[in-house]
XYZ file of C-alpha atoms in Angstrom:
595
model
C 179.269 50.050 76.680
C 181.489 51.553 74.354
C 183.642 54.711 75.125
C 181.741 57.240 72.858
C 178.506 56.426 74.078
C 179.830 56.810 77.475
C 181.072 60.221 77.067
C 177.570 61.116 75.465
C 176.058 59.953 78.811
C 178.136 61.773 81.058
C 177.540 65.027 79.214
C 173.841 64.461 79.434
C 173.881 63.943 83.159
C 175.517 67.353 84.123
C 172.285 69.520 84.003
C 170.687 67.035 86.327
C 173.863 66.601 88.328
C 174.022 70.413 88.861
C 170.320 70.874 89.784
C 170.536 68.339 92.490
C 173.697 69.834 93.690
C 172.385 73.283 93.783
C 169.499 71.906 95.517
C 171.334 70.193 98.168
C 173.227 73.418 98.783
C 170.154 75.267 99.024
C 168.575 72.868 101.648
C 172.097 72.823 103.523
C 171.247 76.630 104.264
C 167.998 75.957 105.634
C 169.075 73.687 108.606
C 168.274 70.594 110.287
C 164.648 70.556 109.303
C 165.927 69.675 105.740
C 168.337 66.964 106.661
C 165.957 64.305 105.431
C 165.440 65.705 101.858
C 169.054 66.424 101.567
C 170.130 63.165 102.393
C 167.400 61.765 99.684
C 169.059 64.052 97.183
C 172.466 62.885 97.819
C 171.287 59.258 97.329
C 170.008 60.334 93.912
C 173.240 62.263 92.979
C 175.142 58.827 93.922
C 173.043 56.790 91.724
C 173.282 59.371 88.796
C 176.945 59.721 89.279
C 177.497 55.823 89.438
C 174.810 55.198 86.859
C 173.065 53.062 89.177
C 170.047 51.573 87.499
C 167.354 50.301 89.921
C 165.340 47.241 88.205
C 162.673 45.803 90.216
C 161.453 42.322 90.008
C 157.669 42.181 90.206
C 155.187 39.581 90.366
C 152.644 37.754 92.328
C 153.678 35.025 94.649
C 154.926 31.837 93.195
C 155.226 33.142 89.545
C 159.108 32.306 89.899
C 160.855 35.651 90.868
C 163.241 34.133 92.730
C 164.129 31.432 90.262
C 164.250 34.133 87.712
C 166.930 36.135 89.561
C 169.033 32.760 90.515
C 169.109 32.296 86.738
C 170.163 35.865 86.095
C 172.836 35.721 88.770
C 174.001 32.209 87.195
C 173.841 30.567 90.800
C 171.230 28.844 92.759
C 171.400 31.491 95.684
C 168.022 32.824 96.649
C 165.524 30.716 98.238
C 162.535 29.290 96.239
C 160.394 27.813 98.655
C 156.686 27.015 98.650
C 155.782 29.655 101.094
C 156.094 33.367 100.321
C 159.594 34.058 101.102
C 160.420 37.608 100.716
C 158.928 40.372 103.169
C 161.850 42.740 103.108
C 163.158 44.447 99.786
C 166.311 42.836 98.685
C 168.984 44.805 96.774
C 171.549 42.869 94.698
C 174.307 44.850 93.816
C 177.660 44.558 92.018
C 180.689 43.286 94.159
C 183.905 41.360 94.073
C 182.812 38.474 96.335
C 179.461 37.224 98.009
C 178.332 39.115 100.925
C 175.063 40.739 102.686
C 174.492 43.927 104.397
C 171.284 44.445 106.587
C 169.980 47.578 107.220
C 167.818 48.593 109.935
C 164.812 51.270 110.574
C 166.273 52.755 113.821
C 169.675 53.801 114.446
C 171.368 50.644 114.647
C 174.430 50.384 112.488
C 174.026 47.843 109.636
C 175.146 44.112 110.139
C 177.550 42.623 107.498
C 177.775 38.750 106.673
C 180.088 36.667 104.884
C 178.166 33.544 103.981
C 180.001 30.273 104.184
C 179.362 26.563 104.479
C 178.627 27.375 108.211
C 176.462 30.355 107.473
C 174.765 30.088 104.052
C 173.127 32.960 102.332
C 169.847 31.033 102.737
C 170.256 31.204 106.551
C 170.755 34.845 106.590
C 167.773 35.527 104.338
C 165.684 33.247 106.368
C 166.464 35.179 109.514
C 166.149 38.913 108.053
C 163.984 38.783 104.639
C 161.828 35.885 105.102
C 158.258 35.855 106.386
C 158.966 32.834 108.608
C 162.121 34.212 110.057
C 161.285 37.661 110.176
C 157.365 38.039 110.548
C 155.765 41.171 109.982
C 159.608 42.664 110.349
C 159.722 42.376 114.118
C 163.512 42.664 113.538
C 162.890 46.436 112.182
C 164.812 45.575 108.809
C 164.591 48.335 106.413
C 166.443 46.555 103.256
C 168.941 43.891 102.741
C 171.799 44.140 100.158
C 173.375 41.213 98.318
C 176.541 42.160 96.821
C 177.394 39.653 93.739
C 179.960 39.261 90.686
C 177.167 38.598 88.203
C 177.826 40.122 84.604
C 174.526 42.022 84.510
C 175.211 43.534 87.709
C 178.633 45.139 86.478
C 176.424 46.955 83.830
C 175.441 49.155 86.861
C 172.064 47.119 87.658
C 170.871 46.745 91.176
C 168.295 44.052 90.968
C 165.323 44.505 93.496
C 163.895 41.311 94.870
C 160.332 42.590 95.983
C 157.506 40.601 98.183
C 154.929 39.218 96.302
C 151.936 40.911 95.293
C 148.612 39.383 96.027
C 149.931 36.844 98.411
C 147.824 35.848 101.832
C 150.278 37.981 103.565
C 148.829 41.607 102.691
C 151.677 43.785 104.266
C 153.890 42.293 101.386
C 152.021 44.027 98.389
C 152.130 47.317 100.589
C 155.954 46.986 100.924
C 156.327 46.245 97.248
C 154.192 49.345 96.472
C 156.308 51.540 98.825
C 159.152 50.288 97.019
C 158.285 51.228 93.686
C 158.932 55.169 93.693
C 162.683 54.146 94.445
C 162.843 52.007 91.281
C 163.704 53.063 87.777
C 162.096 50.046 85.605
C 160.776 46.819 86.322
C 160.472 43.207 85.124
C 157.180 41.752 85.850
C 156.624 38.210 85.829
C 153.560 36.041 85.149
C 152.673 32.541 84.462
C 149.778 30.197 83.459
C 148.839 29.158 86.764
C 146.532 31.455 87.331
C 146.620 33.627 84.231
C 146.967 37.326 84.828
C 144.713 38.444 87.720
C 142.718 41.694 88.188
C 144.879 42.165 91.353
C 148.074 42.111 89.225
C 146.355 44.384 86.582
C 145.687 46.937 89.264
C 148.923 46.703 90.691
C 150.560 46.868 87.153
C 148.346 50.282 86.600
C 150.220 51.911 89.632
C 153.639 50.547 88.646
C 153.180 51.942 84.883
C 152.423 55.459 86.472
C 155.618 55.415 88.197
C 157.937 53.552 86.115
C 158.909 54.602 82.427
C 159.716 51.031 81.278
C 158.499 47.497 82.153
C 159.915 44.406 80.560
C 156.986 41.529 80.607
C 158.119 38.294 81.032
C 155.530 34.828 80.780
C 157.168 32.132 82.732
C 156.711 28.436 83.146
C 156.202 28.032 79.334
C 158.059 24.515 79.817
C 154.406 23.335 81.316
C 152.638 24.360 78.065
C 152.202 22.911 74.593
C 152.371 25.093 71.222
C 148.780 25.692 71.279
C 148.404 26.320 74.957
C 151.405 28.753 74.616
C 149.745 30.950 71.913
C 146.327 31.059 73.654
C 147.990 32.096 76.830
C 150.174 35.106 75.288
C 147.284 36.494 73.134
C 145.050 36.341 76.546
C 147.964 38.330 78.277
C 148.508 40.677 75.291
C 144.870 41.419 75.279
C 144.691 42.416 79.077
C 148.040 44.215 79.258
C 146.291 46.706 76.491
C 144.897 48.031 79.637
C 148.103 49.367 80.896
C 150.036 49.567 77.866
C 147.593 50.758 75.309
C 150.205 52.255 72.674
C 150.539 50.366 69.400
C 149.884 46.891 69.388
C 150.783 46.208 73.148
C 153.888 45.487 75.056
C 156.176 42.947 73.790
C 155.959 39.727 75.916
C 159.037 37.444 76.491
C 158.153 33.641 76.947
C 160.653 32.128 79.383
C 161.229 28.942 81.485
C 163.064 30.441 84.663
C 163.582 26.777 85.889
C 165.176 25.594 82.437
C 167.303 28.631 82.333
C 168.741 28.205 85.850
C 169.415 24.713 84.831
C 171.371 25.609 81.635
C 173.234 28.371 83.366
C 174.418 26.043 86.137
C 175.331 23.324 83.503
C 176.770 25.839 81.375
C 174.554 24.843 78.509
C 174.184 27.795 76.126
C 171.817 25.896 74.000
C 169.795 25.243 76.543
C 170.113 28.838 77.896
C 168.748 30.242 74.379
C 165.873 27.464 74.540
C 164.467 28.819 77.904
C 164.062 32.139 76.544
C 166.120 33.863 79.050
C 169.095 34.643 76.672
C 166.928 36.824 74.702
C 165.678 38.793 77.523
C 169.147 39.202 78.822
C 170.066 40.406 75.234
C 166.979 43.104 75.252
C 168.161 43.968 78.783
C 171.579 44.654 77.875
C 170.435 46.488 74.697
C 168.458 48.500 76.698
C 170.728 49.567 79.164
C 173.375 50.312 76.201
C 170.779 52.482 74.569
C 168.387 54.006 77.088
C 169.449 53.338 80.348
C 170.892 56.937 81.508
C 167.791 58.277 79.611
C 165.555 56.333 81.803
C 167.386 56.728 84.851
C 167.303 60.422 84.537
C 163.667 60.480 83.833
C 163.021 58.423 86.938
C 165.413 60.521 89.159
C 163.841 63.662 88.155
C 160.422 62.292 88.944
C 162.168 61.453 92.599
C 163.805 64.935 92.769
C 160.603 66.584 91.970
C 158.669 65.031 94.927
C 161.518 65.927 97.341
C 161.393 69.467 96.077
C 157.662 69.817 96.299
C 157.752 68.674 100.083
C 160.603 71.197 100.522
C 158.768 73.930 98.969
C 155.413 73.553 100.609
C 157.418 73.357 104.078
C 158.910 76.645 103.367
C 156.013 78.310 102.302
C 154.341 77.247 105.758
C 157.405 78.229 107.730
C 157.469 81.797 105.963
C 153.614 82.398 106.735
C 154.272 81.138 110.276
C 157.102 83.636 110.812
C 155.056 86.378 110.289
C 153.025 85.735 113.320
C 153.990 87.288 116.548
C 155.395 84.125 118.770
C 152.335 84.067 121.237
C 149.763 84.102 118.555
C 151.869 81.368 116.538
C 151.566 79.393 119.688
C 147.928 79.943 120.390
C 147.163 78.931 116.724
C 149.501 75.874 117.115
C 147.480 74.837 120.429
C 144.285 75.668 118.365
C 145.088 73.127 115.824
C 146.338 70.382 118.198
C 142.929 70.710 119.779
C 141.403 69.979 116.650
C 143.265 66.626 116.215
C 141.352 64.698 118.685
C 138.151 65.234 116.981
C 140.027 64.396 113.510
C 141.093 60.897 115.049
C 137.619 60.469 116.238
C 136.167 60.837 112.963
C 138.717 58.975 111.493
C 137.843 56.050 113.866
C 134.177 56.517 113.159
C 135.079 56.358 109.239
C 136.971 53.327 109.791
C 133.856 51.888 111.870
C 131.421 52.733 109.086
C 133.745 51.078 106.419
C 134.031 47.858 108.582
C 130.244 47.670 109.180
C 129.850 48.056 105.192
C 131.992 45.549 104.675
C 130.360 43.137 106.828
C 126.719 44.067 105.428
C 128.425 43.420 101.825
C 129.941 39.989 103.027
C 126.481 39.022 104.448
C 124.934 39.984 101.138
C 127.469 38.102 99.336
C 126.543 34.797 101.667
C 122.943 34.972 100.611
C 123.828 35.566 96.856
C 126.000 32.373 97.150
C 123.143 30.460 98.820
C 120.796 31.609 95.922
C 123.694 30.686 93.216
C 123.655 27.178 94.716
C 120.154 26.600 94.543
C 120.077 27.712 90.875
C 123.149 25.455 90.173
C 121.404 22.275 91.528
C 118.386 23.271 89.532
C 120.497 23.646 86.345
C 122.684 20.652 86.955
C 120.636 18.072 88.621
C 118.251 17.202 85.844
C 121.144 16.193 83.320
C 122.615 13.870 86.303
C 119.738 12.626 87.739
C 118.497 11.147 84.401
C 121.548 8.952 84.038
C 121.138 8.057 87.919
C 117.540 7.064 87.167
C 117.923 5.220 83.771
C 121.236 3.747 83.547
C 121.853 0.222 85.000
C 125.392 -0.591 84.341
C 127.059 1.172 87.367
C 130.360 2.107 85.262
C 128.315 3.322 82.157
C 126.534 5.657 84.876
C 129.754 7.263 86.389
C 131.360 7.540 83.342
C 128.241 9.363 81.838
C 127.987 11.421 85.078
C 131.400 12.674 84.963
C 131.339 13.709 81.294
C 128.161 15.503 82.373
C 129.628 17.317 85.121
C 132.822 18.240 82.998
C 130.434 20.253 80.600
C 127.992 21.268 83.234
C 129.799 22.707 85.919
C 131.934 25.179 83.528
C 128.849 26.274 81.493
C 126.939 26.964 84.583
C 129.537 28.871 86.696
C 131.627 30.826 84.221
C 128.558 33.076 83.227
C 127.299 33.073 86.785
C 130.729 34.128 88.074
C 130.826 37.067 85.734
C 127.481 38.244 86.702
C 127.774 38.071 90.345
C 131.301 39.572 90.367
C 129.900 42.620 88.366
C 127.109 42.781 90.620
C 129.113 42.655 93.886
C 131.820 45.094 92.415
C 129.132 47.701 91.608
C 127.682 47.505 95.216
C 131.358 47.522 96.773
C 132.382 50.487 94.480
C 129.169 52.461 95.607
C 130.151 52.100 99.282
C 133.769 52.915 98.626
C 132.948 55.952 96.743
C 131.056 57.405 99.478
C 133.848 56.237 101.964
C 136.336 58.077 99.722
C 134.244 61.143 99.780
C 134.167 61.155 103.547
C 137.935 60.701 103.595
C 138.635 63.383 101.343
C 136.414 65.785 103.331
C 138.154 64.549 106.440
C 141.581 65.475 105.065
C 140.359 68.478 103.585
C 139.175 69.483 107.118
C 142.740 69.079 108.540
C 143.894 71.354 105.718
C 141.617 73.932 106.208
C 142.391 73.954 109.984
C 146.158 74.282 109.177
C 145.472 76.808 106.739
C 144.235 79.065 109.612
C 147.776 78.936 111.355
C 149.688 79.371 107.958
C 147.503 81.350 105.655
C 148.954 78.674 103.134
C 146.613 76.483 101.268
C 147.145 72.938 101.359
C 146.421 70.323 98.672
C 144.541 67.489 99.925
C 145.900 64.339 98.351
C 143.763 63.309 95.482
C 141.753 60.187 96.274
C 142.002 57.171 93.818
C 138.836 56.157 92.047
C 137.085 53.447 94.057
C 138.194 50.115 92.370
C 137.758 46.562 93.095
C 140.460 44.052 92.269
C 138.797 40.567 92.000
C 140.851 37.185 91.431
C 138.197 34.799 90.759
C 138.666 31.095 90.027
C 139.718 30.271 86.690
C 139.339 26.550 86.901
C 136.564 24.613 88.124
C 136.287 21.341 89.965
C 134.476 18.848 87.892
C 135.947 15.585 89.234
C 133.878 13.069 91.195
C 135.985 10.474 93.402
C 135.965 6.817 93.638
C 134.223 6.011 96.985
C 136.413 5.034 99.944
C 134.433 1.876 100.394
C 135.727 1.116 97.062
C 139.318 2.134 96.663
C 140.000 -0.044 93.831
C 137.136 1.033 91.822
C 134.279 -0.978 90.469
C 136.482 -4.010 88.864
C 136.904 -5.599 92.638
C 133.441 -4.729 93.450
C 132.113 -6.789 90.640
C 133.756 -9.850 91.663
C 131.785 -9.719 95.377
C 128.706 -7.401 95.112
C 125.474 -7.932 92.953
C 124.962 -5.568 90.180
C 121.795 -4.423 91.974
C 123.734 -3.603 95.202
C 126.638 -1.877 93.249
C 124.016 0.249 91.153
C 122.347 1.377 94.318
C 125.731 2.300 96.143
C 127.036 4.182 93.140
C 123.602 6.158 92.969
C 123.804 7.211 96.326
C 127.600 8.108 96.000
C 127.361 9.955 92.721
C 124.399 12.076 93.974
C 126.167 12.997 97.086
C 129.497 13.801 95.338
C 127.906 16.230 92.359
C 126.238 18.171 94.989
C 129.371 18.290 96.929
C 131.007 19.401 93.719
C 128.520 22.243 93.335
C 128.918 23.023 96.894
C 132.977 23.145 96.378
C 132.339 25.581 93.346
C 130.303 27.951 95.341
C 132.704 28.115 98.307
C 135.723 28.586 95.818
C 133.947 31.773 94.198
C 132.752 32.913 97.623
C 136.113 32.856 99.154
C 137.706 34.508 96.076
C 135.312 37.331 96.213
C 135.100 37.468 100.020
C 139.133 37.981 99.872
C 138.817 40.453 97.330
C 136.350 42.745 99.041
C 138.355 42.584 102.406
C 141.685 43.291 100.820
C 140.070 46.747 98.935
C 138.530 47.724 101.884
C 141.618 47.218 103.934
C 143.711 49.339 101.599
C 141.006 52.203 101.673
C 141.300 52.387 105.556
C 145.108 52.209 105.391
C 144.977 54.985 102.593
C 142.947 57.303 104.873
C 145.178 56.605 108.054
C 148.409 57.436 105.974
C 146.963 60.533 104.027
C 145.851 62.056 107.461
C 149.262 61.236 109.152
C 151.126 62.865 106.352
C 148.913 66.043 106.422
C 148.842 66.668 110.156
C 152.815 65.665 110.012
C 153.655 68.180 107.264
C 151.893 70.943 109.193
C 153.348 70.049 112.822
C 156.722 69.865 111.005
C 156.702 73.114 109.295
C 155.369 75.198 112.291
C 158.293 73.623 114.630
C 160.717 74.901 112.109
C 158.883 78.452 112.180
C 159.056 78.358 116.062
C 162.661 77.308 116.376
C 163.576 80.128 113.822
C 161.652 82.606 115.811
C 163.117 81.410 119.184
C 166.622 81.845 117.761
C 165.988 85.319 116.358
C 164.051 86.308 119.491
C 162.866 89.800 117.947
C 162.945 90.726 114.398
C 162.669 88.082 111.650
C 162.207 90.289 108.782
C 165.825 89.466 107.243
C 165.165 85.760 107.861
C 162.029 86.069 105.939
C 163.769 87.838 103.378
C 166.371 85.082 103.303
C 163.854 82.116 103.149
C 161.879 83.816 100.356
C 165.177 83.709 98.173
C 165.471 80.093 99.176
C 161.879 79.368 98.101
C 162.688 80.901 94.728
C 165.474 79.164 94.380
C 163.854 75.953 94.878
C 161.123 76.815 92.553
C 163.430 77.615 89.895
C 165.092 74.333 90.117
C 161.923 72.572 90.496
C 160.838 74.213 87.131
C 164.075 73.123 85.763
C 163.420 69.497 86.115
C 160.805 69.931 83.158
């Protein structure tokens, strides 16, 4: 970055830097109850001062995120196993030499590692980051930092390797979603195996609401010919307009991360250009040169705004509580606590209802799949049975049956899947809309109970619209297999078996196998829809618990602060109230200055 643009950037940082500093000073005067908010603001100030830009690498399981990161770093560093690897966010920062620092959720000090031949980086990550070595984060790791001397990192970029969304490990998606608010932009990786799913589209909608810039990369282009690549890009571009509706849609960078890594390791500049990664890096560097600080400041303002909002709410509650006599405040707090067991019972009841609704939907789906199987047999069987009844030559019979199934199965199941998915989605949305209404009412009940104590209206968290993300199969099983009794095919059996015997055996095998094919495709659809239902219902249940926890916790924390202040002052709180009111006005002024 040239010196003139750097000086311009420093000048544009100052107002936000001053706002954060003044907010920290204000919160420092408010005491221990605001230490977390002060620490969060201190992190934002540090990132702003260093120009430290958080770039997340997002994508579904097995899209090639680790391979891409290795290519960007120029080193085969991160594991690319066949199993979901990353279960903890991994931050990759600029450093003079390779080293690792592991941070923990409790008060334990971070641990530092210097990877070596005896302790390779892959072993450190396997022990602390991978799902296999640290299942469900039983080690209590909050994050892992890798320091590396890559050129891109020296631009002030921090790469964040996130757990894959949509994997069989559901908590990985949750961890990724929790990481997003701390990110400034993202690289989103998709590939043709399978194409963009509705799970990814839903996640992108959430990410786009938080991140001002997303770079879209289409990986594994080395597996496609020119026609397949163009069709895949057209498909992806059309669906990305759902989350990027402006203009002609977002720019998509076709790449082969595998070829890029090989080219970088072999110092093959021409191969790097052919892989598409050089163009991605050129655009990233150009973005960092022209827009980095602008996007960074926008992201930091959003994050600071959330911190300010929490502090303002807590101050208002504390002010209201201070106006109550100590005895009355304690009585009202006890009264609020007495309402919590009932809230908990209602939450458990709501979860039970949700579980029952899910079971009923799954049972209904099972019945629909049985009916779909009957329709598939009725639709597909006549065309196959015609050849089984009329063709004498076993090889010709098998060829015609295979050809018929290759056409008939996709022709039947593609529209049937669309119809079934829409029907199941509509039923699930109706159920979840009712559940969301119950959830909002329950949270609003907590809000009203708290308002009785503080005389401050709580804004219940806005519930998301009921949405079901389905990831149905994109390919169909159409292949019949050679019988195990005849592993070498018809050629060997012709020498030893009569034509009539071979024909009868082929008819029996083909009849069994085409019916089994229909069953396999039915099960494939059923599994996909069932998994999507369970994931969506689980997410709504988790959202309710989290919203209740935050609402109750905010109320209790604010009252605790008020009671501590009243005990410290013992008698007159008017001066304290005036002081807190001034701090509240300062915070509101600072919050407004963020724009």
